């Protein structure tokens, strides 16, 4: 039998692929310690937004390696605008602090068009996704958790 | 060595199975472009139901190949009944339009029994699931995303 | 060729691993009949808490083998305390009944500290998790469904 018979090469390839399959599972389990979560906010109610922000602060403190994205829809966009009903946004400091800690704040582009909110109306560090619902659904289909206080 | 030794057959089988494993992963990634989402509605509040419907219209427009199911619970059933507090349901046109576009609207059977709502009380094209919560949980366990404005 | 050549051993190992991969998939599908769901409650509104409890009763009746955990955040903790605004908690009987049926009720430790609620203030059988959001996110990353009426 020659040293590099097709049979031997095939067997080694099969073993390699099988081994990769085994290695991939502990890798996924390890990811559980690096959780990824997409958070949706639908309400202008500041008590509810406050509950959300305290939860995010706790999550970031307890799981500093977590990947967190917050997506605002409809009235929930008030969490991320500079002005709310003509006054400065009372949540701006906590949004800034969490942004600096790595949390991504994202406004729904469809909502911005519907409510005539421009990029300049948003707090600094707030990003835009073309469609909030598409983003939230895609993230979950990629394996992210969902949270919506 | 004979042409079809057990060893050779086993090796080819192992390679085939391993190859199927590799092929299956891009197939799952491709599914991300055909997202599946189960949407829950719990409220009679029409502003909130309106936010939901606009989100579904956006999702359908941006991801025409998405599979979308909306499940109504308790007071949320008002999204799917012909009459709401004695008047015609103001959401009926948008429910009909999304139904025709392939979105499934499903009423929770437990809620219908509790609120004495019959199949005839529901808008045309609205289906019934025996238990809304079982449906929503099962769908997620099958890999669907969850959304609940 | 010797009876236990490295090539033969490798081939058998590869086949075994590949076979395990095939066997693992039906095992996961079978789990779909034993659904696991983490339920989040954020509101003090008793109509909404009542809707939640009826849904949990239905889920337990229709899927007795389901694993169910309910996590209370912020004002939602009123579902799980002995007293609510000085009066006995009207939900205590249904919480007790579902607890005895195996549903786990869990209070967010961060909320308890913030609201100065002690373990003794909670209904019997209510447990505590250090962080509600970490628990809800971790459960989903482990494959549990999410539900939040």
Short mmCIF file of N, CA and C in Angstrom, two decimals, chain B residues 1 7 10-11 13-14 17-18 24 40 42-43 73-75 108 110-111 113-114 130-134 136-138 140-142 146 148-149, chain C residues 1 7-8 11-12 14-15 18-19 22 31-32 34-37 48 51 54-56 58-59 61-63 140 143-149:
data_model
loop_
_atom_site.label_atom_id
_atom_site.label_comp_id
_atom_site.label_asym_id
_atom_site.label_seq_id
_atom_site.Cartn_x
_atom_site.Cartn_y
_atom_site.Cartn_z
N UNK B 1 -5.36 -6.14 -1.40
CA UNK B 1 -6.58 -5.61 -0.75
C UNK B 1 -7.73 -5.61 -1.78
N UNK B 7 -13.13 -1.89 5.24
CA UNK B 7 -12.44 -0.68 5.66
C UNK B 7 -12.69 0.47 4.70
N UNK B 10 -16.32 1.67 5.02
CA UNK B 10 -16.48 2.46 6.25
C UNK B 10 -15.88 3.85 6.09
N UNK B 11 -14.72 3.91 5.47
CA UNK B 11 -14.07 5.20 5.30
C UNK B 11 -14.91 6.13 4.44
N UNK B 13 -18.13 5.98 4.01
CA UNK B 13 -19.32 6.36 4.78
C UNK B 13 -18.99 7.49 5.75
N UNK B 14 -17.87 7.32 6.44
CA UNK B 14 -17.47 8.34 7.42
C UNK B 14 -17.26 9.68 6.73
N UNK B 17 -20.66 11.22 5.78
CA UNK B 17 -21.35 11.78 6.95
C UNK B 17 -20.69 13.10 7.37
N UNK B 18 -19.35 13.09 7.39
CA UNK B 18 -18.62 14.30 7.76
C UNK B 18 -18.93 15.42 6.78
N UNK B 24 -24.30 21.05 6.10
CA UNK B 24 -25.46 21.48 6.89
C UNK B 24 -25.27 22.87 7.47
N UNK B 40 -46.11 38.01 19.76
CA UNK B 40 -47.17 37.90 20.76
C UNK B 40 -47.78 39.26 21.03
N UNK B 42 -50.50 41.16 23.68
CA UNK B 42 -51.17 40.96 24.96
C UNK B 42 -52.09 42.12 25.31
N UNK B 43 -52.07 43.17 24.52
CA UNK B 43 -52.75 44.40 24.92
C UNK B 43 -53.85 44.82 23.96
N UNK B 73 -53.33 37.07 22.86
CA UNK B 73 -53.66 36.54 24.18
C UNK B 73 -54.54 37.54 24.92
N UNK B 74 -55.50 37.06 25.68
CA UNK B 74 -56.30 37.90 26.58
C UNK B 74 -56.83 39.13 25.85
N UNK B 75 -56.63 40.33 26.42
CA UNK B 75 -57.16 41.56 25.82
C UNK B 75 -56.61 41.79 24.40
N UNK B 108 -55.60 32.71 20.67
CA UNK B 108 -55.39 31.70 21.71
C UNK B 108 -56.74 31.07 22.08
N UNK B 110 -57.58 29.15 24.56
CA UNK B 110 -57.91 29.30 25.98
C UNK B 110 -58.58 30.65 26.24
N UNK B 111 -58.03 31.71 25.62
CA UNK B 111 -58.63 33.05 25.78
C UNK B 111 -60.04 33.07 25.22
N UNK B 113 -62.24 30.67 24.94
CA UNK B 113 -63.16 30.01 25.88
C UNK B 113 -63.45 30.92 27.07
N UNK B 114 -62.37 31.50 27.63
CA UNK B 114 -62.53 32.34 28.83
C UNK B 114 -63.37 33.58 28.54
N UNK B 130 -54.89 25.89 19.94
CA UNK B 130 -55.51 25.45 21.20
C UNK B 130 -54.98 26.27 22.39
N UNK B 131 -53.66 26.49 22.42
CA UNK B 131 -53.05 27.25 23.52
C UNK B 131 -52.01 28.19 22.95
N UNK B 132 -52.21 29.49 23.17
CA UNK B 132 -51.26 30.48 22.64
C UNK B 132 -49.87 30.31 23.21
N UNK B 133 -49.77 30.12 24.51
CA UNK B 133 -48.45 30.04 25.14
C UNK B 133 -47.70 28.78 24.67
N UNK B 134 -48.43 27.66 24.55
CA UNK B 134 -47.78 26.44 24.04
C UNK B 134 -47.24 26.70 22.63
N UNK B 136 -46.36 29.61 21.21
CA UNK B 136 -45.23 30.54 21.23
C UNK B 136 -43.95 29.85 21.74
N UNK B 137 -44.11 29.03 22.77
CA UNK B 137 -42.95 28.32 23.33
C UNK B 137 -42.43 27.27 22.33
N UNK B 138 -43.36 26.50 21.76
CA UNK B 138 -42.94 25.46 20.80
C UNK B 138 -42.19 26.08 19.61
N UNK B 140 -40.44 28.81 19.47
CA UNK B 140 -39.08 29.20 19.85
C UNK B 140 -38.18 27.98 20.00
N UNK B 141 -38.74 26.90 20.56
CA UNK B 141 -37.94 25.69 20.73
C UNK B 141 -37.58 25.09 19.36
N UNK B 142 -38.37 25.45 18.32
CA UNK B 142 -38.05 25.02 16.95
C UNK B 142 -37.08 25.98 16.25
N UNK B 146 -38.60 35.64 18.69
CA UNK B 146 -39.77 36.11 19.44
C UNK B 146 -39.79 37.63 19.37
N UNK B 148 -42.41 40.98 20.79
CA UNK B 148 -43.65 41.33 21.48
C UNK B 148 -43.64 42.81 21.84
N UNK B 149 -44.10 43.68 20.92
CA UNK B 149 -44.11 45.12 21.20
C UNK B 149 -45.15 45.44 22.29
N UNK C 1 -1.61 -6.41 5.80
CA UNK C 1 -2.05 -5.33 6.72
C UNK C 1 -2.41 -5.93 8.08
N UNK C 7 -4.69 3.00 10.66
CA UNK C 7 -5.68 3.44 9.68
C UNK C 7 -7.05 2.88 10.01
N UNK C 8 -7.08 1.56 10.37
CA UNK C 8 -8.37 0.93 10.67
C UNK C 8 -8.98 1.54 11.93
N UNK C 11 -10.36 4.94 11.16
CA UNK C 11 -11.61 4.87 10.39
C UNK C 11 -12.78 4.56 11.30
N UNK C 12 -12.60 3.60 12.21
CA UNK C 12 -13.68 3.24 13.13
C UNK C 12 -14.02 4.40 14.05
N UNK C 14 -13.64 7.57 13.38
CA UNK C 14 -14.33 8.59 12.59
C UNK C 14 -15.79 8.20 12.39
N UNK C 15 -16.01 6.91 12.10
CA UNK C 15 -17.38 6.44 11.89
C UNK C 15 -18.21 6.61 13.17
N UNK C 18 -19.08 10.24 13.72
CA UNK C 18 -20.09 10.65 12.75
C UNK C 18 -21.46 10.11 13.16
N UNK C 19 -21.48 8.85 13.61
CA UNK C 19 -22.74 8.22 14.03
C UNK C 19 -23.32 8.96 15.24
N UNK C 22 -25.18 11.95 14.16
CA UNK C 22 -26.50 11.66 13.61
C UNK C 22 -27.49 11.37 14.74
N UNK C 31 -36.47 16.66 22.68
CA UNK C 31 -36.54 17.67 23.73
C UNK C 31 -37.64 18.69 23.48
N UNK C 32 -38.04 18.84 22.22
CA UNK C 32 -39.08 19.82 21.89
C UNK C 32 -40.37 19.48 22.63
N UNK C 34 -40.40 18.44 25.68
CA UNK C 34 -40.16 18.87 27.05
C UNK C 34 -39.70 20.31 27.03
N UNK C 35 -40.59 21.24 26.65
CA UNK C 35 -40.15 22.61 26.46
C UNK C 35 -39.66 23.23 27.77
N UNK C 36 -38.75 24.16 27.64
CA UNK C 36 -38.22 24.92 28.77
C UNK C 36 -38.46 26.38 28.46
N UNK C 37 -39.04 27.11 29.40
CA UNK C 37 -39.35 28.52 29.14
C UNK C 37 -39.09 29.36 30.38
N UNK C 48 -52.52 42.35 34.29
CA UNK C 48 -51.44 41.77 33.47
C UNK C 48 -50.82 40.56 34.18
N UNK C 51 -53.18 37.68 33.73
CA UNK C 51 -53.05 37.11 32.38
C UNK C 51 -51.86 36.16 32.35
N UNK C 54 -52.72 32.88 34.32
CA UNK C 54 -53.61 31.99 33.57
C UNK C 54 -52.85 31.29 32.43
N UNK C 55 -51.93 32.05 31.80
CA UNK C 55 -51.11 31.43 30.75
C UNK C 55 -50.23 30.31 31.31
N UNK C 56 -49.67 30.55 32.50
CA UNK C 56 -48.81 29.52 33.10
C UNK C 56 -49.63 28.29 33.48
N UNK C 58 -52.35 27.27 31.98
CA UNK C 58 -52.63 26.58 30.71
C UNK C 58 -51.41 25.80 30.21
N UNK C 59 -50.25 26.45 30.29
CA UNK C 59 -49.02 25.78 29.82
C UNK C 59 -48.76 24.52 30.63
N UNK C 61 -50.94 22.72 32.29
CA UNK C 61 -51.98 21.72 32.02
C UNK C 61 -51.71 21.01 30.69
N UNK C 62 -51.36 21.82 29.66
CA UNK C 62 -51.19 21.25 28.32
C UNK C 62 -49.83 20.57 28.13
N UNK C 63 -48.82 21.01 28.87
CA UNK C 63 -47.46 20.44 28.76
C UNK C 63 -46.92 20.19 30.17
N UNK C 140 -31.85 31.63 28.04
CA UNK C 140 -32.07 31.63 26.59
C UNK C 140 -30.83 31.12 25.86
N UNK C 143 -30.86 27.62 25.48
CA UNK C 143 -31.88 27.04 24.61
C UNK C 143 -33.31 27.16 25.10
N UNK C 144 -33.52 27.85 26.22
CA UNK C 144 -34.88 28.04 26.72
C UNK C 144 -35.61 29.08 25.88
N UNK C 145 -36.95 28.95 25.80
CA UNK C 145 -37.80 29.97 25.18
C UNK C 145 -38.03 31.10 26.18
N UNK C 146 -38.54 32.25 25.66
CA UNK C 146 -38.79 33.45 26.48
C UNK C 146 -40.25 33.81 26.32
N UNK C 147 -40.85 34.27 27.40
CA UNK C 147 -42.25 34.70 27.34
C UNK C 147 -42.42 35.83 28.34
N UNK C 148 -43.06 36.92 27.93
CA UNK C 148 -43.21 38.06 28.84
C UNK C 148 -44.51 38.80 28.52
N UNK C 149 -45.62 38.36 29.13
CA UNK C 149 -46.91 39.03 28.87
C UNK C 149 -46.93 40.44 29.46
#
